[in-house]
């Protein structure tokens, strides 16, 4: 805690002699009974009957009051103090003088005082000794205080000169022991008092005091107890008691005995400054990492209260220097919502997979955005420890092995990069997880932790992780629910091959590779291409290869791997992958093929694109956009390298797992996940697919509308619109239809259920199929009317009549036709009702600018299934 610059100095006068003294200021007068002296005009009694400072409001000031007091042996001092500001070390602070040989506290004196914070020990109470004009801190408390101080304070001194400091931060009577010290420099006193100093004038009235008392110590009838044990070296054990100990019993070695054959110490020495601390030296060194028990008996305090027998365990150890994956990130809880059976907070679990003992003090846990240092925690071989935020101590109270940190990094739900480093900044473990690691669409929706299957495997890979068992949700602090100790026998596999340029290709594997045994000679390439350089990425699961000479665009080369492996010794043998330098994309190469713009409640949109060219195209930096306020805007770029071969489908979405869980026929490998998509409204909008050039050239666009859905569908939620024909115009309304119910209302990543390319024939008009059933089951749902004109420039109309010649549907009216094309009928009439079962006549009429008119009649049948 820093001290604000104010100096208010005052002494509260106390009755001389050994009688009990109290003053709670309820009489409203602090100048009589007891008698006060000093800067009395700089204090007053406030409405709460507290003594309050009232110094100068214009310049820095020093205030003090004094009162006679000669009590020093077997004495207890108590007082309440509140500082309504943040104290500083030398400019704004307070001293409470317990003992002084002078009434004027501003000059030279001999005595002892209590103050708040000082250089090197801020935020705590301190006991100081003053020798003339020199002050020495003799005791530092252990309770931290915030930017203001509000507490009851108690100090005791026995006849031997043992001081003990107590406080209660709640300003009540539940005092906590802040420490003890021996100092018998001064054995007489004349005054008690309070001293306030400030240099910031706004602090003039921010010192409050109340309930001051000095009196004889109440008789001590409680035996001493052990507060803590600490192994200071291989043979020295420090024993801290809860009060000062009588020296003779404290230094009797027969009063101490340790287990594991250690026996009694050879020496027992009381600390020279803290009489509650005893230093024991044993003849036999402690065993590193072994838990031992110390038995203590017959120890007396200053009041001759005797401890009968007490035992407490201790351990000496030298922290080992960790190697990579000696300690592993073993469990990850990144999505606490919904809360199923785990705490409502992110956490990770560490596991000591080695035979060594480690102290986690100074180690650092990081994700991609933040890091946090760990405190002291002794992690034994085979032990687990949970790392969590200290704001959730209650949530984790049921787990015994938790190490809390001040600010646990917020883990990303969809994936994050986690790193564990030791106190020397050496990387001990790394995990780059993603949602796919759960291997279950239910678990990756939240409430389940990610668990490592075998924490002793020396390589990190996604196949060694999975969502916790359905009945466990997670296992913080204990063996994982999915644990399997079988050794790693799986060979590394290539998961991505990215050709970044004509001379550079990146390969990424499904696990960490053995970087110590990988050389360029383990790779070869077809087509006379030589591998000239090898770079290993820091993650150790991706490499970069340099090719010479440069490869040609669109040519398929075969890259062969032979001899590299993972760090479990599993070697790759003649594994191959294809490398292709992609072409430059152009307008119309990729087309919009399927759009889900009105997903199920809580679900996500998707846009499927199709490579309708003969080119190999890399999707890196292609973009989706929408129409916003009259312009193409809200560009969302693809930030990964994804090669599209001719005829490939790719689904673009922000949550692949959501789409895959709602549409079980989705092709997993055909998804590219974006951080976000442009907003596509549920009724109508425009999807733009933009080339990766500087001009943001539009490659394709689709203006969708809910009216394009099949007319007999009452609720279009979760039903995609599918393109019927790749080669028909994107924005021809009859080229789109609702996905079939039989395929689950969408076909993300695979051929559309309504796909039906135009069948151009030598006839002017043809229809296919002649019998169709518009029931949206994905089989012959649509009638395709194909036409081939002698030349361009014809205007056409298409009308559907029933067998009795009644008008059923005006499909096209006076539309300028292409030289050839296809128009589809979905089997609905002009009222958007399903046409009855039966035969229908398709009348295709055309005319040109010269007035020539001709018409063609074709028959078709609307059929239906019978249950």
PDB file of N, CA and C in Angstrom, residues 767-850:
ATOM      1  N   UNK A 767     -38.360 -32.209 -72.260  1.00  0.00           N
ATOM      2  CA  UNK A 767     -38.639 -32.175 -70.814  1.00  0.00           C
ATOM      3  C   UNK A 767     -38.089 -33.435 -70.182  1.00  0.00           C
ATOM      4  N   UNK A 768     -37.576 -33.292 -68.977  1.00  0.00           N
ATOM      5  CA  UNK A 768     -37.041 -34.411 -68.213  1.00  0.00           C
ATOM      6  C   UNK A 768     -37.238 -34.161 -66.722  1.00  0.00           C
ATOM      7  N   UNK A 769     -37.696 -35.149 -65.993  1.00  0.00           N
ATOM      8  CA  UNK A 769     -38.275 -36.410 -66.470  1.00  0.00           C
ATOM      9  C   UNK A 769     -39.722 -36.208 -66.900  1.00  0.00           C
ATOM     10  N   UNK A 770     -40.253 -37.045 -67.729  1.00  0.00           N
ATOM     11  CA  UNK A 770     -41.630 -36.869 -68.187  1.00  0.00           C
ATOM     12  C   UNK A 770     -42.623 -37.137 -67.073  1.00  0.00           C
ATOM     13  N   UNK A 771     -42.232 -37.974 -66.109  1.00  0.00           N
ATOM     14  CA  UNK A 771     -43.057 -38.228 -64.919  1.00  0.00           C
ATOM     15  C   UNK A 771     -42.259 -37.741 -63.705  1.00  0.00           C
ATOM     16  N   UNK A 772     -42.810 -36.798 -62.947  1.00  0.00           N
ATOM     17  CA  UNK A 772     -42.106 -36.311 -61.766  1.00  0.00           C
ATOM     18  C   UNK A 772     -43.071 -36.205 -60.598  1.00  0.00           C
ATOM     19  N   UNK A 773     -42.495 -36.242 -59.398  1.00  0.00           N
ATOM     20  CA  UNK A 773     -43.307 -36.240 -58.160  1.00  0.00           C
ATOM     21  C   UNK A 773     -42.829 -35.108 -57.263  1.00  0.00           C
ATOM     22  N   UNK A 774     -43.485 -33.947 -57.280  1.00  0.00           N
ATOM     23  CA  UNK A 774     -43.027 -32.770 -56.507  1.00  0.00           C
ATOM     24  C   UNK A 774     -43.345 -32.881 -55.010  1.00  0.00           C
ATOM     25  N   UNK A 775     -42.722 -33.865 -54.357  1.00  0.00           N
ATOM     26  CA  UNK A 775     -42.960 -34.068 -52.917  1.00  0.00           C
ATOM     27  C   UNK A 775     -41.719 -33.752 -52.085  1.00  0.00           C
ATOM     28  N   UNK A 776     -40.660 -33.190 -52.745  1.00  0.00           N
ATOM     29  CA  UNK A 776     -39.429 -32.768 -52.050  1.00  0.00           C
ATOM     30  C   UNK A 776     -38.737 -33.918 -51.331  1.00  0.00           C
ATOM     31  N   UNK A 777     -38.850 -35.131 -51.955  1.00  0.00           N
ATOM     32  CA  UNK A 777     -38.135 -36.275 -51.365  1.00  0.00           C
ATOM     33  C   UNK A 777     -36.766 -36.461 -51.960  1.00  0.00           C
ATOM     34  N   UNK A 778     -36.375 -35.558 -52.877  1.00  0.00           N
ATOM     35  CA  UNK A 778     -35.048 -35.639 -53.468  1.00  0.00           C
ATOM     36  C   UNK A 778     -34.985 -36.509 -54.703  1.00  0.00           C
ATOM     37  N   UNK A 779     -36.115 -37.071 -55.146  1.00  0.00           N
ATOM     38  CA  UNK A 779     -36.138 -37.931 -56.340  1.00  0.00           C
ATOM     39  C   UNK A 779     -37.183 -37.406 -57.316  1.00  0.00           C
ATOM     40  N   UNK A 780     -36.729 -36.920 -58.470  1.00  0.00           N
ATOM     41  CA  UNK A 780     -37.611 -36.408 -59.524  1.00  0.00           C
ATOM     42  C   UNK A 780     -38.621 -35.410 -58.967  1.00  0.00           C
ATOM     43  N   UNK A 781     -38.102 -34.423 -58.182  1.00  0.00           N
ATOM     44  CA  UNK A 781     -38.995 -33.419 -57.603  1.00  0.00           C
ATOM     45  C   UNK A 781     -39.352 -32.308 -58.585  1.00  0.00           C
ATOM     46  N   UNK A 782     -38.554 -32.154 -59.634  1.00  0.00           N
ATOM     47  CA  UNK A 782     -38.657 -30.984 -60.501  1.00  0.00           C
ATOM     48  C   UNK A 782     -38.755 -31.435 -61.951  1.00  0.00           C
ATOM     49  N   UNK A 783     -39.567 -30.716 -62.752  1.00  0.00           N
ATOM     50  CA  UNK A 783     -39.612 -30.903 -64.187  1.00  0.00           C
ATOM     51  C   UNK A 783     -38.683 -29.882 -64.825  1.00  0.00           C
ATOM     52  N   UNK A 784     -37.661 -30.350 -65.555  1.00  0.00           N
ATOM     53  CA  UNK A 784     -36.732 -29.474 -66.250  1.00  0.00           C
ATOM     54  C   UNK A 784     -37.143 -29.347 -67.716  1.00  0.00           C
ATOM     55  N   UNK A 785     -37.357 -28.130 -68.159  1.00  0.00           N
ATOM     56  CA  UNK A 785     -37.758 -27.837 -69.539  1.00  0.00           C
ATOM     57  C   UNK A 785     -36.527 -27.290 -70.248  1.00  0.00           C
ATOM     58  N   UNK A 786     -35.948 -28.102 -71.114  1.00  0.00           N
ATOM     59  CA  UNK A 786     -34.724 -27.739 -71.828  1.00  0.00           C
ATOM     60  C   UNK A 786     -35.067 -27.207 -73.218  1.00  0.00           C
ATOM     61  N   UNK A 787     -34.338 -26.200 -73.636  1.00  0.00           N
ATOM     62  CA  UNK A 787     -34.588 -25.669 -74.984  1.00  0.00           C
ATOM     63  C   UNK A 787     -33.277 -25.352 -75.673  1.00  0.00           C
ATOM     64  N   UNK A 788     -33.294 -25.439 -76.998  1.00  0.00           N
ATOM     65  CA  UNK A 788     -32.162 -25.060 -77.848  1.00  0.00           C
ATOM     66  C   UNK A 788     -32.724 -24.282 -79.038  1.00  0.00           C
ATOM     67  N   UNK A 789     -32.400 -22.994 -79.129  1.00  0.00           N
ATOM     68  CA  UNK A 789     -32.909 -22.136 -80.195  1.00  0.00           C
ATOM     69  C   UNK A 789     -31.921 -22.112 -81.361  1.00  0.00           C
ATOM     70  N   UNK A 790     -32.440 -21.823 -82.521  1.00  0.00           N
ATOM     71  CA  UNK A 790     -31.590 -21.754 -83.718  1.00  0.00           C
ATOM     72  C   UNK A 790     -30.588 -20.625 -83.610  1.00  0.00           C
ATOM     73  N   UNK A 791     -30.983 -19.566 -82.951  1.00  0.00           N
ATOM     74  CA  UNK A 791     -30.103 -18.437 -82.727  1.00  0.00           C
ATOM     75  C   UNK A 791     -30.621 -17.645 -81.547  1.00  0.00           C
ATOM     76  N   UNK A 792     -29.873 -16.627 -81.156  1.00  0.00           N
ATOM     77  CA  UNK A 792     -30.278 -15.819 -80.013  1.00  0.00           C
ATOM     78  C   UNK A 792     -31.321 -14.789 -80.425  1.00  0.00           C
ATOM     79  N   UNK A 793     -31.957 -14.185 -79.420  1.00  0.00           N
ATOM     80  CA  UNK A 793     -32.878 -13.086 -79.685  1.00  0.00           C
ATOM     81  C   UNK A 793     -34.339 -13.457 -79.598  1.00  0.00           C
ATOM     82  N   UNK A 794     -34.665 -14.676 -79.211  1.00  0.00           N
ATOM     83  CA  UNK A 794     -36.060 -15.074 -79.071  1.00  0.00           C
ATOM     84  C   UNK A 794     -36.587 -14.692 -77.690  1.00  0.00           C
ATOM     85  N   UNK A 795     -37.890 -14.339 -77.660  1.00  0.00           N
ATOM     86  CA  UNK A 795     -38.615 -14.095 -76.422  1.00  0.00           C
ATOM     87  C   UNK A 795     -39.602 -15.228 -76.243  1.00  0.00           C
ATOM     88  N   UNK A 796     -39.646 -15.796 -75.024  1.00  0.00           N
ATOM     89  CA  UNK A 796     -40.480 -16.964 -74.821  1.00  0.00           C
ATOM     90  C   UNK A 796     -41.402 -16.864 -73.633  1.00  0.00           C
ATOM     91  N   UNK A 797     -42.452 -17.670 -73.666  1.00  0.00           N
ATOM     92  CA  UNK A 797     -43.379 -17.846 -72.549  1.00  0.00           C
ATOM     93  C   UNK A 797     -43.611 -19.331 -72.370  1.00  0.00           C
ATOM     94  N   UNK A 798     -43.731 -19.768 -71.131  1.00  0.00           N
ATOM     95  CA  UNK A 798     -44.015 -21.171 -70.833  1.00  0.00           C
ATOM     96  C   UNK A 798     -45.249 -21.215 -69.940  1.00  0.00           C
ATOM     97  N   UNK A 799     -46.260 -21.970 -70.397  1.00  0.00           N
ATOM     98  CA  UNK A 799     -47.525 -22.053 -69.665  1.00  0.00           C
ATOM     99  C   UNK A 799     -47.864 -23.516 -69.465  1.00  0.00           C
ATOM    100  N   UNK A 800     -48.385 -23.856 -68.286  1.00  0.00           N
ATOM    101  CA  UNK A 800     -48.760 -25.227 -67.935  1.00  0.00           C
ATOM    102  C   UNK A 800     -50.280 -25.312 -67.910  1.00  0.00           C
ATOM    103  N   UNK A 801     -50.849 -26.300 -68.650  1.00  0.00           N
ATOM    104  CA  UNK A 801     -52.288 -26.555 -68.690  1.00  0.00           C
ATOM    105  C   UNK A 801     -52.545 -27.969 -68.199  1.00  0.00           C
ATOM    106  N   UNK A 802     -53.751 -28.172 -67.631  1.00  0.00           N
ATOM    107  CA  UNK A 802     -54.108 -29.550 -67.287  1.00  0.00           C
ATOM    108  C   UNK A 802     -54.703 -30.231 -68.507  1.00  0.00           C
ATOM    109  N   UNK A 803     -55.106 -31.499 -68.331  1.00  0.00           N
ATOM    110  CA  UNK A 803     -55.593 -32.292 -69.475  1.00  0.00           C
ATOM    111  C   UNK A 803     -56.870 -31.730 -70.065  1.00  0.00           C
ATOM    112  N   UNK A 804     -57.585 -30.892 -69.301  1.00  0.00           N
ATOM    113  CA  UNK A 804     -58.832 -30.295 -69.785  1.00  0.00           C
ATOM    114  C   UNK A 804     -58.594 -28.912 -70.362  1.00  0.00           C
ATOM    115  N   UNK A 805     -57.336 -28.519 -70.483  1.00  0.00           N
ATOM    116  CA  UNK A 805     -57.015 -27.242 -71.098  1.00  0.00           C
ATOM    117  C   UNK A 805     -57.107 -26.037 -70.163  1.00  0.00           C
ATOM    118  N   UNK A 806     -57.240 -26.283 -68.864  1.00  0.00           N
ATOM    119  CA  UNK A 806     -57.317 -25.179 -67.920  1.00  0.00           C
ATOM    120  C   UNK A 806     -55.912 -24.711 -67.534  1.00  0.00           C
ATOM    121  N   UNK A 807     -55.753 -23.359 -67.436  1.00  0.00           N
ATOM    122  CA  UNK A 807     -54.460 -22.785 -67.062  1.00  0.00           C
ATOM    123  C   UNK A 807     -54.110 -23.170 -65.611  1.00  0.00           C
ATOM    124  N   UNK A 808     -52.950 -23.738 -65.448  1.00  0.00           N
ATOM    125  CA  UNK A 808     -52.492 -24.158 -64.120  1.00  0.00           C
ATOM    126  C   UNK A 808     -51.370 -23.239 -63.612  1.00  0.00           C
ATOM    127  N   UNK A 809     -50.382 -22.949 -64.482  1.00  0.00           N
ATOM    128  CA  UNK A 809     -49.240 -22.159 -64.035  1.00  0.00           C
ATOM    129  C   UNK A 809     -48.657 -21.364 -65.200  1.00  0.00           C
ATOM    130  N   UNK A 810     -48.496 -20.076 -64.977  1.00  0.00           N
ATOM    131  CA  UNK A 810     -47.767 -19.229 -65.925  1.00  0.00           C
ATOM    132  C   UNK A 810     -46.317 -19.194 -65.445  1.00  0.00           C
ATOM    133  N   UNK A 811     -45.496 -20.032 -66.065  1.00  0.00           N
ATOM    134  CA  UNK A 811     -44.155 -20.241 -65.552  1.00  0.00           C
ATOM    135  C   UNK A 811     -43.216 -19.123 -65.987  1.00  0.00           C
ATOM    136  N   UNK A 812     -43.249 -18.761 -67.250  1.00  0.00           N
ATOM    137  CA  UNK A 812     -42.419 -17.699 -67.802  1.00  0.00           C
ATOM    138  C   UNK A 812     -43.284 -16.855 -68.724  1.00  0.00           C
ATOM    139  N   UNK A 813     -43.156 -15.548 -68.613  1.00  0.00           N
ATOM    140  CA  UNK A 813     -43.934 -14.647 -69.459  1.00  0.00           C
ATOM    141  C   UNK A 813     -43.006 -13.671 -70.162  1.00  0.00           C
ATOM    142  N   UNK A 814     -42.943 -13.800 -71.513  1.00  0.00           N
ATOM    143  CA  UNK A 814     -42.213 -12.865 -72.351  1.00  0.00           C
ATOM    144  C   UNK A 814     -40.785 -12.611 -71.826  1.00  0.00           C
ATOM    145  N   UNK A 815     -40.070 -13.681 -71.632  1.00  0.00           N
ATOM    146  CA  UNK A 815     -38.697 -13.590 -71.126  1.00  0.00           C
ATOM    147  C   UNK A 815     -37.713 -13.737 -72.281  1.00  0.00           C
ATOM    148  N   UNK A 816     -36.698 -12.854 -72.336  1.00  0.00           N
ATOM    149  CA  UNK A 816     -35.662 -12.969 -73.343  1.00  0.00           C
ATOM    150  C   UNK A 816     -34.849 -14.225 -73.066  1.00  0.00           C
ATOM    151  N   UNK A 817     -34.811 -15.109 -74.073  1.00  0.00           N
ATOM    152  CA  UNK A 817     -34.186 -16.407 -73.889  1.00  0.00           C
ATOM    153  C   UNK A 817     -32.741 -16.396 -74.350  1.00  0.00           C
ATOM    154  N   UNK A 818     -31.952 -17.251 -73.739  1.00  0.00           N
ATOM    155  CA  UNK A 818     -30.606 -17.510 -74.238  1.00  0.00           C
ATOM    156  C   UNK A 818     -30.709 -18.434 -75.445  1.00  0.00           C
ATOM    157  N   UNK A 819     -29.593 -18.671 -76.105  1.00  0.00           N
ATOM    158  CA  UNK A 819     -29.614 -19.584 -77.245  1.00  0.00           C
ATOM    159  C   UNK A 819     -30.013 -20.976 -76.807  1.00  0.00           C
ATOM    160  N   UNK A 820     -29.683 -21.333 -75.565  1.00  0.00           N
ATOM    161  CA  UNK A 820     -30.103 -22.606 -74.999  1.00  0.00           C
ATOM    162  C   UNK A 820     -30.180 -22.442 -73.494  1.00  0.00           C
ATOM    163  N   UNK A 821     -30.968 -23.281 -72.853  1.00  0.00           N
ATOM    164  CA  UNK A 821     -31.094 -23.183 -71.418  1.00  0.00           C
ATOM    165  C   UNK A 821     -32.098 -24.155 -70.858  1.00  0.00           C
ATOM    166  N   UNK A 822     -32.333 -24.036 -69.568  1.00  0.00           N
ATOM    167  CA  UNK A 822     -33.280 -24.907 -68.875  1.00  0.00           C
ATOM    168  C   UNK A 822     -34.103 -24.060 -67.917  1.00  0.00           C
ATOM    169  N   UNK A 823     -35.410 -24.325 -67.876  1.00  0.00           N
ATOM    170  CA  UNK A 823     -36.313 -23.682 -66.921  1.00  0.00           C
ATOM    171  C   UNK A 823     -37.051 -24.801 -66.206  1.00  0.00           C
ATOM    172  N   UNK A 824     -37.216 -24.662 -64.898  1.00  0.00           N
ATOM    173  CA  UNK A 824     -37.761 -25.751 -64.087  1.00  0.00           C
ATOM    174  C   UNK A 824     -39.142 -25.396 -63.548  1.00  0.00           C
ATOM    175  N   UNK A 825     -40.005 -26.444 -63.476  1.00  0.00           N
ATOM    176  CA  UNK A 825     -41.326 -26.303 -62.845  1.00  0.00           C
ATOM    177  C   UNK A 825     -41.339 -27.182 -61.610  1.00  0.00           C
ATOM    178  N   UNK A 826     -41.734 -26.564 -60.472  1.00  0.00           N
ATOM    179  CA  UNK A 826     -41.716 -27.284 -59.194  1.00  0.00           C
ATOM    180  C   UNK A 826     -43.012 -28.012 -58.884  1.00  0.00           C
ATOM    181  N   UNK A 827     -43.954 -28.055 -59.872  1.00  0.00           N
ATOM    182  CA  UNK A 827     -45.195 -28.795 -59.665  1.00  0.00           C
ATOM    183  C   UNK A 827     -46.259 -28.033 -58.916  1.00  0.00           C
ATOM    184  N   UNK A 828     -46.095 -26.723 -58.723  1.00  0.00           N
ATOM    185  CA  UNK A 828     -47.095 -25.908 -58.034  1.00  0.00           C
ATOM    186  C   UNK A 828     -47.885 -25.099 -59.040  1.00  0.00           C
ATOM    187  N   UNK A 829     -49.144 -24.781 -58.691  1.00  0.00           N
ATOM    188  CA  UNK A 829     -49.966 -23.939 -59.552  1.00  0.00           C
ATOM    189  C   UNK A 829     -49.755 -22.478 -59.214  1.00  0.00           C
ATOM    190  N   UNK A 830     -50.538 -21.614 -59.878  1.00  0.00           N
ATOM    191  CA  UNK A 830     -50.366 -20.171 -59.658  1.00  0.00           C
ATOM    192  C   UNK A 830     -50.719 -19.754 -58.229  1.00  0.00           C
ATOM    193  N   UNK A 831     -51.474 -20.587 -57.492  1.00  0.00           N
ATOM    194  CA  UNK A 831     -51.841 -20.277 -56.109  1.00  0.00           C
ATOM    195  C   UNK A 831     -50.819 -20.851 -55.118  1.00  0.00           C
ATOM    196  N   UNK A 832     -49.723 -21.352 -55.668  1.00  0.00           N
ATOM    197  CA  UNK A 832     -48.676 -21.984 -54.849  1.00  0.00           C
ATOM    198  C   UNK A 832     -49.183 -23.229 -54.135  1.00  0.00           C
ATOM    199  N   UNK A 833     -50.144 -23.889 -54.808  1.00  0.00           N
ATOM    200  CA  UNK A 833     -50.656 -25.160 -54.314  1.00  0.00           C
ATOM    201  C   UNK A 833     -50.122 -26.283 -55.193  1.00  0.00           C
ATOM    202  N   UNK A 834     -50.000 -27.474 -54.626  1.00  0.00           N
ATOM    203  CA  UNK A 834     -49.512 -28.610 -55.394  1.00  0.00           C
ATOM    204  C   UNK A 834     -50.524 -29.006 -56.441  1.00  0.00           C
ATOM    205  N   UNK A 835     -50.044 -29.169 -57.673  1.00  0.00           N
ATOM    206  CA  UNK A 835     -50.935 -29.587 -58.750  1.00  0.00           C
ATOM    207  C   UNK A 835     -51.441 -31.011 -58.494  1.00  0.00           C
ATOM    208  N   UNK A 836     -52.653 -31.261 -58.954  1.00  0.00           N
ATOM    209  CA  UNK A 836     -53.230 -32.596 -58.763  1.00  0.00           C
ATOM    210  C   UNK A 836     -52.458 -33.630 -59.575  1.00  0.00           C
ATOM    211  N   UNK A 837     -52.590 -34.891 -59.176  1.00  0.00           N
ATOM    212  CA  UNK A 837     -51.992 -35.980 -59.920  1.00  0.00           C
ATOM    213  C   UNK A 837     -52.669 -36.074 -61.285  1.00  0.00           C
ATOM    214  N   UNK A 838     -51.845 -36.211 -62.320  1.00  0.00           N
ATOM    215  CA  UNK A 838     -52.426 -36.351 -63.663  1.00  0.00           C
ATOM    216  C   UNK A 838     -51.487 -35.855 -64.729  1.00  0.00           C
ATOM    217  N   UNK A 839     -52.021 -35.826 -65.955  1.00  0.00           N
ATOM    218  CA  UNK A 839     -51.239 -35.406 -67.101  1.00  0.00           C
ATOM    219  C   UNK A 839     -51.383 -33.904 -67.297  1.00  0.00           C
ATOM    220  N   UNK A 840     -50.278 -33.242 -67.732  1.00  0.00           N
ATOM    221  CA  UNK A 840     -50.270 -31.811 -67.968  1.00  0.00           C
ATOM    222  C   UNK A 840     -49.581 -31.515 -69.290  1.00  0.00           C
ATOM    223  N   UNK A 841     -49.942 -30.376 -69.856  1.00  0.00           N
ATOM    224  CA  UNK A 841     -49.373 -29.933 -71.128  1.00  0.00           C
ATOM    225  C   UNK A 841     -48.491 -28.731 -70.860  1.00  0.00           C
ATOM    226  N   UNK A 842     -47.250 -28.818 -71.338  1.00  0.00           N
ATOM    227  CA  UNK A 842     -46.304 -27.719 -71.260  1.00  0.00           C
ATOM    228  C   UNK A 842     -46.297 -27.026 -72.627  1.00  0.00           C
ATOM    229  N   UNK A 843     -46.756 -25.794 -72.647  1.00  0.00           N
ATOM    230  CA  UNK A 843     -46.797 -25.064 -73.908  1.00  0.00           C
ATOM    231  C   UNK A 843     -45.669 -24.036 -73.918  1.00  0.00           C
ATOM    232  N   UNK A 844     -44.724 -24.252 -74.830  1.00  0.00           N
ATOM    233  CA  UNK A 844     -43.534 -23.399 -74.957  1.00  0.00           C
ATOM    234  C   UNK A 844     -43.728 -22.575 -76.226  1.00  0.00           C
ATOM    235  N   UNK A 845     -43.916 -21.267 -76.050  1.00  0.00           N
ATOM    236  CA  UNK A 845     -44.184 -20.376 -77.183  1.00  0.00           C
ATOM    237  C   UNK A 845     -43.064 -19.350 -77.298  1.00  0.00           C
ATOM    238  N   UNK A 846     -42.559 -19.123 -78.544  1.00  0.00           N
ATOM    239  CA  UNK A 846     -41.500 -18.148 -78.766  1.00  0.00           C
ATOM    240  C   UNK A 846     -41.852 -17.256 -79.950  1.00  0.00           C
ATOM    241  N   UNK A 847     -41.311 -16.026 -79.918  1.00  0.00           N
ATOM    242  CA  UNK A 847     -41.441 -15.142 -81.077  1.00  0.00           C
ATOM    243  C   UNK A 847     -40.187 -14.308 -81.162  1.00  0.00           C
ATOM    244  N   UNK A 848     -39.923 -13.779 -82.407  1.00  0.00           N
ATOM    245  CA  UNK A 848     -38.748 -12.950 -82.579  1.00  0.00           C
ATOM    246  C   UNK A 848     -39.166 -11.542 -82.921  1.00  0.00           C
ATOM    247  N   UNK A 849     -38.205 -10.661 -83.172  1.00  0.00           N
ATOM    248  CA  UNK A 849     -38.514  -9.258 -83.441  1.00  0.00           C
ATOM    249  C   UNK A 849     -39.182  -9.056 -84.782  1.00  0.00           C
ATOM    250  N   UNK A 850     -39.112 -10.046 -85.652  1.00  0.00           N
ATOM    251  CA  UNK A 850     -39.776  -9.937 -86.944  1.00  0.00           C
ATOM    252  C   UNK A 850     -41.226 -10.366 -86.877  1.00  0.00           C
TER     253      UNK A 850
END
